[in-house]
Coordinates of C-alpha atoms and ligand atoms in Angstrom, one line a residue:
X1 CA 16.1 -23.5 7.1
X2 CA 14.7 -24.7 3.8
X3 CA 17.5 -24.6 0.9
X4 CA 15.9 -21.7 -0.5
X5 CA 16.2 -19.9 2.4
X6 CA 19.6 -20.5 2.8
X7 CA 20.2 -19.6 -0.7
X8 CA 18.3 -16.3 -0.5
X9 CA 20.3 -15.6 2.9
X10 CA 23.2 -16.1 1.0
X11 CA 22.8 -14.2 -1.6
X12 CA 21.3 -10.8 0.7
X13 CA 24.5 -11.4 2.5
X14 CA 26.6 -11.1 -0.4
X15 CA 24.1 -8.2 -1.7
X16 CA 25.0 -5.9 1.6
X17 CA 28.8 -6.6 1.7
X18 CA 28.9 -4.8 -1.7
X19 CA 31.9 -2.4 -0.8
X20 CA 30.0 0.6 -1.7
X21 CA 27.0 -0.5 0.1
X22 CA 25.1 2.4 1.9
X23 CA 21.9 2.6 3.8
X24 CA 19.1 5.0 4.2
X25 CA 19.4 7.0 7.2
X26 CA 16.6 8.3 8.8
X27 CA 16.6 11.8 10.5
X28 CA 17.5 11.2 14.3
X29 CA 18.7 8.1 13.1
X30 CA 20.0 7.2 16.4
X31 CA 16.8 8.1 18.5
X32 CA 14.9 4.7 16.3
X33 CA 14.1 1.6 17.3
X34 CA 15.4 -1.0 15.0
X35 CA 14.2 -4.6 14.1
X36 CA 15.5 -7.6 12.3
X37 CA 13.3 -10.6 10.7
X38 CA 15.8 -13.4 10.7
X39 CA 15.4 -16.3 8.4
X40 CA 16.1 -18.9 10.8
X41 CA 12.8 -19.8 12.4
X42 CA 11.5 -16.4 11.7
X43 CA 12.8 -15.2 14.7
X44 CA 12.6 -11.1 15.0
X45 CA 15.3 -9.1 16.6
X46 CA 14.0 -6.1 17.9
X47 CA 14.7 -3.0 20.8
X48 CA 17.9 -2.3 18.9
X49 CA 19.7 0.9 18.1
X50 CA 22.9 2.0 16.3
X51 CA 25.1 5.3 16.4
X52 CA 25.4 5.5 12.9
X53 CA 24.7 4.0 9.6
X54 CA 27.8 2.5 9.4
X55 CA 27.6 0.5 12.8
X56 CA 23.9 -0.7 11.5
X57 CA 25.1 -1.9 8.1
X58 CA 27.8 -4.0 10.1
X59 CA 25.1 -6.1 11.7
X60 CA 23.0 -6.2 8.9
X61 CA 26.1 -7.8 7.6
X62 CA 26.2 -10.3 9.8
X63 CA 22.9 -11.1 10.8
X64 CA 22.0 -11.0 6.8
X65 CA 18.3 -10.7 8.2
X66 CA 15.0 -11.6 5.6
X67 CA 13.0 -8.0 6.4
X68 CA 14.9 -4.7 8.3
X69 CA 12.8 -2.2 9.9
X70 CA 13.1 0.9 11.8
X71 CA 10.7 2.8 14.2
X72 CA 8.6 5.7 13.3
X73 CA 9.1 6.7 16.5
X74 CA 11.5 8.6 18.4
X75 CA 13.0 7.6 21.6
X76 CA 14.7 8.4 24.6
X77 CA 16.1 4.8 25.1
X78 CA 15.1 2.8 21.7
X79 CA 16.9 -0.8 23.6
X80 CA 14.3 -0.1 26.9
X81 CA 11.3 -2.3 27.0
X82 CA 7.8 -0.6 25.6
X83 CA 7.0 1.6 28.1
X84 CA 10.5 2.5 29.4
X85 CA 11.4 3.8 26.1
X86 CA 10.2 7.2 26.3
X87 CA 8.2 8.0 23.6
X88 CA 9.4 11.3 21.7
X89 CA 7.0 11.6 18.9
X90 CA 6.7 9.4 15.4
X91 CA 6.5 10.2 11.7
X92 CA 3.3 10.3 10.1
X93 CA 3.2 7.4 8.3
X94 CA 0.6 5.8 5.3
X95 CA 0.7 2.7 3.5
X96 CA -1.1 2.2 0.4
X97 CA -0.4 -1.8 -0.2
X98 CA -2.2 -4.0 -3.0
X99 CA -3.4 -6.3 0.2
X100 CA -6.2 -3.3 0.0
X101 CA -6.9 -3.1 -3.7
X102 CA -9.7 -4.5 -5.4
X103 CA -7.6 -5.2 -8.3
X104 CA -9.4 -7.7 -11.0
X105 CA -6.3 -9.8 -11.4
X106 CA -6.0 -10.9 -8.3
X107 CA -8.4 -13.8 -9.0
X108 CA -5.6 -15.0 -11.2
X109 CA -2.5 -15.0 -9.2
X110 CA -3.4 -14.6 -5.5
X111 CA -4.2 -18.1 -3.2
X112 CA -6.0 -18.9 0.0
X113 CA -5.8 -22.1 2.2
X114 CA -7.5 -22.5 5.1
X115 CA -4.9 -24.2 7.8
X116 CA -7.6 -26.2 9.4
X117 CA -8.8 -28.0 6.6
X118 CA -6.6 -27.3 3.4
X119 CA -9.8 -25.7 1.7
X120 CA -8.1 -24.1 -1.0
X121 CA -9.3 -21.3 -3.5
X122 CA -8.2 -18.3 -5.7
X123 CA -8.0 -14.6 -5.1
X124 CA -8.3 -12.5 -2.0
X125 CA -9.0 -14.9 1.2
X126 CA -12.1 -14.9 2.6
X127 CA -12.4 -13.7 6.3
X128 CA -13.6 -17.7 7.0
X129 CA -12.8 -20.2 5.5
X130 CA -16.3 -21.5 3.5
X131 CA -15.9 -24.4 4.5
X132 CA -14.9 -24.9 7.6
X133 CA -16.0 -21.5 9.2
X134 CA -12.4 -21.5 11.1
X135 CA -10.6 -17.8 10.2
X136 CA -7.0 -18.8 10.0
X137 CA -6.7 -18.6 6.0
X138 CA -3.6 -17.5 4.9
X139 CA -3.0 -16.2 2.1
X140 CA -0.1 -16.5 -0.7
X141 CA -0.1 -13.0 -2.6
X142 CA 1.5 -12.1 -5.8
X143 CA 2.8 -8.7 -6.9
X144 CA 2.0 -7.8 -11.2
X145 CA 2.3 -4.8 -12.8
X146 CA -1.3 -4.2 -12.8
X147 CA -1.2 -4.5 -9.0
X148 CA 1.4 -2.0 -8.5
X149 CA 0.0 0.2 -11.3
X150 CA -3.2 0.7 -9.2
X151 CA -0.9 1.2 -5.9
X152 CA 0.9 3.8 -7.5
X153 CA -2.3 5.5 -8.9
X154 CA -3.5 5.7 -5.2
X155 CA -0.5 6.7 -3.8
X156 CA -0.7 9.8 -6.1
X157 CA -4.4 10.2 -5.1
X158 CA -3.1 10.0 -1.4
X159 CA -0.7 12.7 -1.7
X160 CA -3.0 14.8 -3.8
X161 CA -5.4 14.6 -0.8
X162 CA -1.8 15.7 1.5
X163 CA -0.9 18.7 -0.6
X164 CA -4.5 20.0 -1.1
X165 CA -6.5 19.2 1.9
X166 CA -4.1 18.8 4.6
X167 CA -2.1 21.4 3.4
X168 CA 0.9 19.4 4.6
X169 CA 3.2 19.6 1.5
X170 CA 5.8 21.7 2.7
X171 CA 6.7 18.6 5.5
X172 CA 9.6 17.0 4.6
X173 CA 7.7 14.4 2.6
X174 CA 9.3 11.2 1.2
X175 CA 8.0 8.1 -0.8
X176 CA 9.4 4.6 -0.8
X177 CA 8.2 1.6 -2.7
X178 CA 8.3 -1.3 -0.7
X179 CA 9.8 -3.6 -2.4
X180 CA 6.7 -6.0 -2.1
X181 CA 3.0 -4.6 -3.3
X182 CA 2.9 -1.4 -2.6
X183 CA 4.2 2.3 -1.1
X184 CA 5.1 4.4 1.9
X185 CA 4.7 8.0 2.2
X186 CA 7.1 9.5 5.4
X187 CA 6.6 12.6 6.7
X188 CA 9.6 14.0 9.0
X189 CA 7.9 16.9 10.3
X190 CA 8.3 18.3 13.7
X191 CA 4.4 20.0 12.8
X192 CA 3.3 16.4 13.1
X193 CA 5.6 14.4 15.1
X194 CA 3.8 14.9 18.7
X195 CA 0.4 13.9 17.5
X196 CA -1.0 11.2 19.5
X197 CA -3.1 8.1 18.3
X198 CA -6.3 9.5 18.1
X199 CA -5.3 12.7 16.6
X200 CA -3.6 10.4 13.4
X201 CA -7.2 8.5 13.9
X202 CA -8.8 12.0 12.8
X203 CA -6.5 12.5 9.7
X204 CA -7.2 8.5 8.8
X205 CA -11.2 9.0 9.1
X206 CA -10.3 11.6 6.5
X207 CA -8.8 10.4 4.1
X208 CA -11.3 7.6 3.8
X209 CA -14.5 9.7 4.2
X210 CA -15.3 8.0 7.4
X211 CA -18.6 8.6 8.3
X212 CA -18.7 11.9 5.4
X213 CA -22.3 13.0 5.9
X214 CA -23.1 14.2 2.5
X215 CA -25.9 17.4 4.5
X216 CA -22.7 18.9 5.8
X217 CA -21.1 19.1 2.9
X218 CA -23.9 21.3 1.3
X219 CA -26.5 18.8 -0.1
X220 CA -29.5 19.6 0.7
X221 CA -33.3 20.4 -0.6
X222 CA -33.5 24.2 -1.0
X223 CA -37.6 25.6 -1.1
X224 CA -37.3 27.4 -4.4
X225 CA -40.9 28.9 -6.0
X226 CA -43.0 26.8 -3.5
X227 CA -40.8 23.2 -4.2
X228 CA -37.8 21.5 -2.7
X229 CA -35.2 21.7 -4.9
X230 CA -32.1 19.6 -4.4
X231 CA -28.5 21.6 -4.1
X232 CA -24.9 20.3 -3.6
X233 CA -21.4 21.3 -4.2
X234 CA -20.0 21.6 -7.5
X235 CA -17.2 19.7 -9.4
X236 CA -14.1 22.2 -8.6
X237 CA -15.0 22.8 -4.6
X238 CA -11.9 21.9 -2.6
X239 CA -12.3 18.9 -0.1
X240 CA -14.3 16.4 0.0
X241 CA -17.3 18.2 -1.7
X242 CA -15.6 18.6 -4.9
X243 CA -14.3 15.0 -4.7
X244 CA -17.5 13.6 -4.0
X245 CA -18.7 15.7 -7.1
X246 CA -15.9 14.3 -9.0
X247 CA -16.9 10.7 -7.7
X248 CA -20.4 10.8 -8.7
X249 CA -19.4 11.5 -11.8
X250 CA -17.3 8.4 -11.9
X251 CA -19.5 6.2 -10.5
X252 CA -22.5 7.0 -12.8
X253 CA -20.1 6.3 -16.2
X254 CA -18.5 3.8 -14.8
X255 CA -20.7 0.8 -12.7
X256 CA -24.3 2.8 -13.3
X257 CA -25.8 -0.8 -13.8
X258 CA -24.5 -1.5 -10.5
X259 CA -26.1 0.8 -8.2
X260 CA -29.0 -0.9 -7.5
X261 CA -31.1 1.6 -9.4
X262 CA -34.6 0.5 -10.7
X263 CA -34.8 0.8 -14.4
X264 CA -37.0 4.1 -14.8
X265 CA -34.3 6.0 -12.9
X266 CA -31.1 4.5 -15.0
X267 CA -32.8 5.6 -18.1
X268 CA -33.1 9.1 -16.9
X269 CA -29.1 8.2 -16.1
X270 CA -28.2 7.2 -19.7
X271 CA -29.9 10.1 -21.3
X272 CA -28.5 12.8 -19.2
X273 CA -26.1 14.4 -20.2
X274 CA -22.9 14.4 -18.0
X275 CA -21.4 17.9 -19.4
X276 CA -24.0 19.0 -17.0
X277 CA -21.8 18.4 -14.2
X278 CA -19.7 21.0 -15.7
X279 CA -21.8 23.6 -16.6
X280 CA -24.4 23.8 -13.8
X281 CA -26.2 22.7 -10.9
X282 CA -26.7 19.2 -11.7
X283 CA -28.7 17.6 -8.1
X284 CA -32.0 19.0 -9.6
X285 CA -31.2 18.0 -13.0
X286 CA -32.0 14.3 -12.9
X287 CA -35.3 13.6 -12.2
X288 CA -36.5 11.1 -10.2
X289 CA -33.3 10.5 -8.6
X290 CA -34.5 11.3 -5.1
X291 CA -33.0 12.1 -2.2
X292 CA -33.0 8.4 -0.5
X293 CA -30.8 7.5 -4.0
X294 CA -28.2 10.3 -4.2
X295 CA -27.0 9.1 -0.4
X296 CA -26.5 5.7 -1.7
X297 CA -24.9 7.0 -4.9
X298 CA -22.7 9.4 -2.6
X299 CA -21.8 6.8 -0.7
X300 CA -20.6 5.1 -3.3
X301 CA -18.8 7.9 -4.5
X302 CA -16.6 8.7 -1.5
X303 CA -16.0 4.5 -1.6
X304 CA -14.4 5.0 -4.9
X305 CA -12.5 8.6 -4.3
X306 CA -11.0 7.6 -0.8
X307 CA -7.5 7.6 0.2
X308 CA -6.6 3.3 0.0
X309 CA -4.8 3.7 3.3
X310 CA -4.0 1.2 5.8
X311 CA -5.0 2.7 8.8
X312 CA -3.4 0.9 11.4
X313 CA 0.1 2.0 10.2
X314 CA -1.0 5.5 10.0
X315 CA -2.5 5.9 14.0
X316 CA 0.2 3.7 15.1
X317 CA 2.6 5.7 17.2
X318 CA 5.2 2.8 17.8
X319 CA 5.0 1.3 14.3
X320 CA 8.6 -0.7 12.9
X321 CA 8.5 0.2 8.9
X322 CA 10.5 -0.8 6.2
X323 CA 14.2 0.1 6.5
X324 CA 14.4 1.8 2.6
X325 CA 17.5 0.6 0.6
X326 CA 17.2 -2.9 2.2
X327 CA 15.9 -6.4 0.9
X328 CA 12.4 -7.1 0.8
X329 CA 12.7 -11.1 2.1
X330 CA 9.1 -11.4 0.1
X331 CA 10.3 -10.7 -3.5
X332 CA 14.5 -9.9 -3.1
X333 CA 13.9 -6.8 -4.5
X334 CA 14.6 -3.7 -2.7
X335 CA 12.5 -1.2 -0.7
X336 CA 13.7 1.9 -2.3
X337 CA 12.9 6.1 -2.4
X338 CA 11.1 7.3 -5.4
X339 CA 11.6 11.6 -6.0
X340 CA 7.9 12.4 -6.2
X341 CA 9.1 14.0 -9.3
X342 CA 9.4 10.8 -11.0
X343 CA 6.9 8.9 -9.3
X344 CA 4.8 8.6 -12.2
X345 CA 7.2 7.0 -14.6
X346 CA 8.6 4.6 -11.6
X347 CA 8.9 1.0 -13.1
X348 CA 9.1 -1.5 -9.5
X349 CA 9.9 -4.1 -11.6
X350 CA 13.2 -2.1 -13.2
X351 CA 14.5 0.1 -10.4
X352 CA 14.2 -1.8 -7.7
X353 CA 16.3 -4.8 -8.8
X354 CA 18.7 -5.5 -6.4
X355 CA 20.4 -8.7 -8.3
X356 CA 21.2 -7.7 -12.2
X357 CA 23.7 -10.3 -12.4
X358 CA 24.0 -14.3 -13.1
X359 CA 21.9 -17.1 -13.6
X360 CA 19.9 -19.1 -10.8
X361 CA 19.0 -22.9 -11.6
X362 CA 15.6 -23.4 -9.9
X363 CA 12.7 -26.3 -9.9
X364 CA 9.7 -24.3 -9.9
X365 CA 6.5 -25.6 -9.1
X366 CA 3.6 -23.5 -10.1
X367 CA 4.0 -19.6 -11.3
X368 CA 1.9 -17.6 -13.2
X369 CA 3.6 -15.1 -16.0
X370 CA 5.4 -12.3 -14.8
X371 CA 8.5 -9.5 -15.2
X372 CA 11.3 -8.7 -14.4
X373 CA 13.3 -5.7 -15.7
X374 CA 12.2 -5.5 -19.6
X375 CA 11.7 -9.3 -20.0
X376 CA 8.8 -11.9 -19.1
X377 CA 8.6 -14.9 -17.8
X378 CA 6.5 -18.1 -17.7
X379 CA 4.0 -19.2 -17.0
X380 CA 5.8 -22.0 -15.2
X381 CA 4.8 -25.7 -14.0
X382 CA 7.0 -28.3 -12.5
X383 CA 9.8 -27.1 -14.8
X384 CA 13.8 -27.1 -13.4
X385 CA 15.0 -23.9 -15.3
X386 CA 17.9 -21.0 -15.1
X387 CA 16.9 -17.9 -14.7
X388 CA 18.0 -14.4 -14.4
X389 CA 19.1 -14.1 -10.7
X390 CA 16.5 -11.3 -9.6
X391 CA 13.5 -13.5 -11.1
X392 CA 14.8 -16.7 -9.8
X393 CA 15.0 -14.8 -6.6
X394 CA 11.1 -13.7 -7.2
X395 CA 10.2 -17.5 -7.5
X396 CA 12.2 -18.5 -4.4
X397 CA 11.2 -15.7 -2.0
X398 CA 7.7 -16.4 -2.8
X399 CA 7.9 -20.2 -2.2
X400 CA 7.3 -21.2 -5.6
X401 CA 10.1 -22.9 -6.3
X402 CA 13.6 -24.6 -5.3
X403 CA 16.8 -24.4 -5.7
X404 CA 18.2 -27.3 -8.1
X405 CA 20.6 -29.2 -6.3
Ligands
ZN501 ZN1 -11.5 -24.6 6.4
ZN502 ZN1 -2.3 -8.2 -9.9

């Protein structure tokens, strides 16, 4: 173990022996599987269970483990091997995670090295490397308020499309930040819980407008007087053909040089006038827009209004998640529940600080500026500072600095 290692270890352990530590517990707490990241040799302990919270806090105690996680699923023998467990049912899950963001500023704080041959480069990593062609680039990611602004935005989005579309708002419905980049929407529902993979497959191509074919959602050329005119759905429809509505609109103000538009038809754009798409039928109204350019601009559309889910972590049936109220071994911050209620006011980088106290001496070698609670720090460079224990512990868990000996 490196020296920040065992400095972070040491100072989760201490965080969980707090005397009026508690944990999360989920429902049927006792029918999960549970699963430990250690820090030594980033071993993970997994096919464990516990009676209660209490008995799981006393290992987490001792084991003092970088990442906890439990199952969405429920079993009949969480310890058995995979297929002797006896599968019970699982949450429905989503993940919304800054990893799937297209955020402008990660250009500025996210890294890529390829492990083959040390090609380095900023901002998301590249499926090859360039230069090299090999695909094992990994990537070092950073979490700014920007970042987790735009997480937050979609997880709202997300459970807009739950309440509305799915009509599943009456499930017990919970959301977590995760500590790290982004959030976690639970849903312990028994309406839910027995829905195999492809079935959550179905509610994933959903929320991302998989395959939305824009005919079928009432877009079509309609012989009026002797010529085709082109109808669609209107702005306040539910479902997808009012968000597609709703996306056109923002794709036209926002990126209507991008569309790949010749310039006739993005004049007829910029002089139209968008209250149209509030006051009537709009499809007919720009001309020379055929029909060949409203399914490119509706695909772009249903891009820009889908869910941001991960969608292996939603059609997953034996997924480990997050334990909440535990440490987040990437950041030392803590995975914690936000009340929907107050989910739009949520500051990550205030309420889920899980080290208030002290001062940290640390070498850091190369940060870019950041916050912690109401105060910023750096940019940093080869500097030995003290800092604040919960950014100090920022800088360590992300491998950006050591601990000054
Ligand atoms: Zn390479
Ligand atoms: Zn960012």
């Amino acid at each position: 173990m490196s020296s920040a290692e065992h400095l972070i270890k040491q100072k989760f352990q201490q965080f969980y022996l707090e005397r009026n530590r508690t944990l999360f517990s989920p429902p049927a707490a006792s029918q999960r599987e549970y699963g430990f990241l250690l820090f030594k040799g980033k071993f993970m302990v997994r096919h464990r269970t516990f009676k209660n919270p209490e008995t799981l806090l006393t290992a987490i105690r001792d084991l003092s483990p970088a990442h906890v996680y439990f199952s969405t699923a429920y079993y009949q023998d969480p310890t058995a091997s995979m297929d002797q467990k006896g599968w019970l049912g699982a949450d429905l899950v989503f993940d919304i995670d800054a990893d799937h963001l297209d955020t402008p500023c990660k250009i500025m704080h996210d890294n890529w090295k390829c492990k083959a041959c040390s090609t380095v480069g900023k901002g998301s990593a590249p499926k090859t490397c360039p230069k090299c062609k090999n695909d094992r680039v990994e990537i070092e990611t950073w979490l700014c308020d920007r970042c987790l602004q735009e997480a937050k935005e979609e997880t709202i989005h997300l459970l807009e499309m739950i309440f509305s579309d799915l009509q599943m708002g009456d499930a017990n419905l919970s959301v977590y930040f995760s500590g790290h980049r982004g959030y976690h929407v639970h849903l312990h529902s028994e309406d839910f819980r027995m829905l195999r993979e492809e079935q959550r497959r179905e509610i994933v191509d959903y929320l991302l407008g998989e395959q939305l074919d824009p005919s079928l959602q009432g877009m079509e050329d309609v012989p009026e007087g002797g010529v085709l005119i082109l109808k669609g759905p209107q702005w306040g429809e539910p479902g997808w053909r009012g968000r597609m509505v709703r996306g056109i609109y923002e794709v036209l103000t926002k990126e209507g040089e991008n569309l790949g538009l010749n310039q006739a038809q993005l004049k007829v754009i910029n002089a139209w006038d968008k209250a149209n798409f509030f006051t009537k039928p709009f499809w007919s109204s720009l001309k020379g827009i055929n029909a060949g350019t409203w399914k490119n601009i509706v695909q772009r559309a249903v891009r820009e209004t889908a869910a941001k889910i991960d969608s292996v972590v939603t059609s997953d049936v034996h997924r480990l998640i997050r334990l909440p109220g535990t440490l987040n071994g990437h950041t030392g911050l803590l995975g914690v529940n936000v009340p929907l209620e107050r989910l739009d006011e949520f500051d990550p980088f205030i309420e889920s600080i899980a080290f208030p106290e002290g001062q940290v001496k640390i070498t850091v070698k190369d940060s870019p500026e950041f916050r912690i609670g109401s105060q910023n720090f750096g940019p940093f460079h080869d500097e030995k500072i003290e800092l604040p224990t919960a950014a100090a512990m920022l800088l360590l868990c992300k491998h950006k600095a050591e601990p000054t000996s």
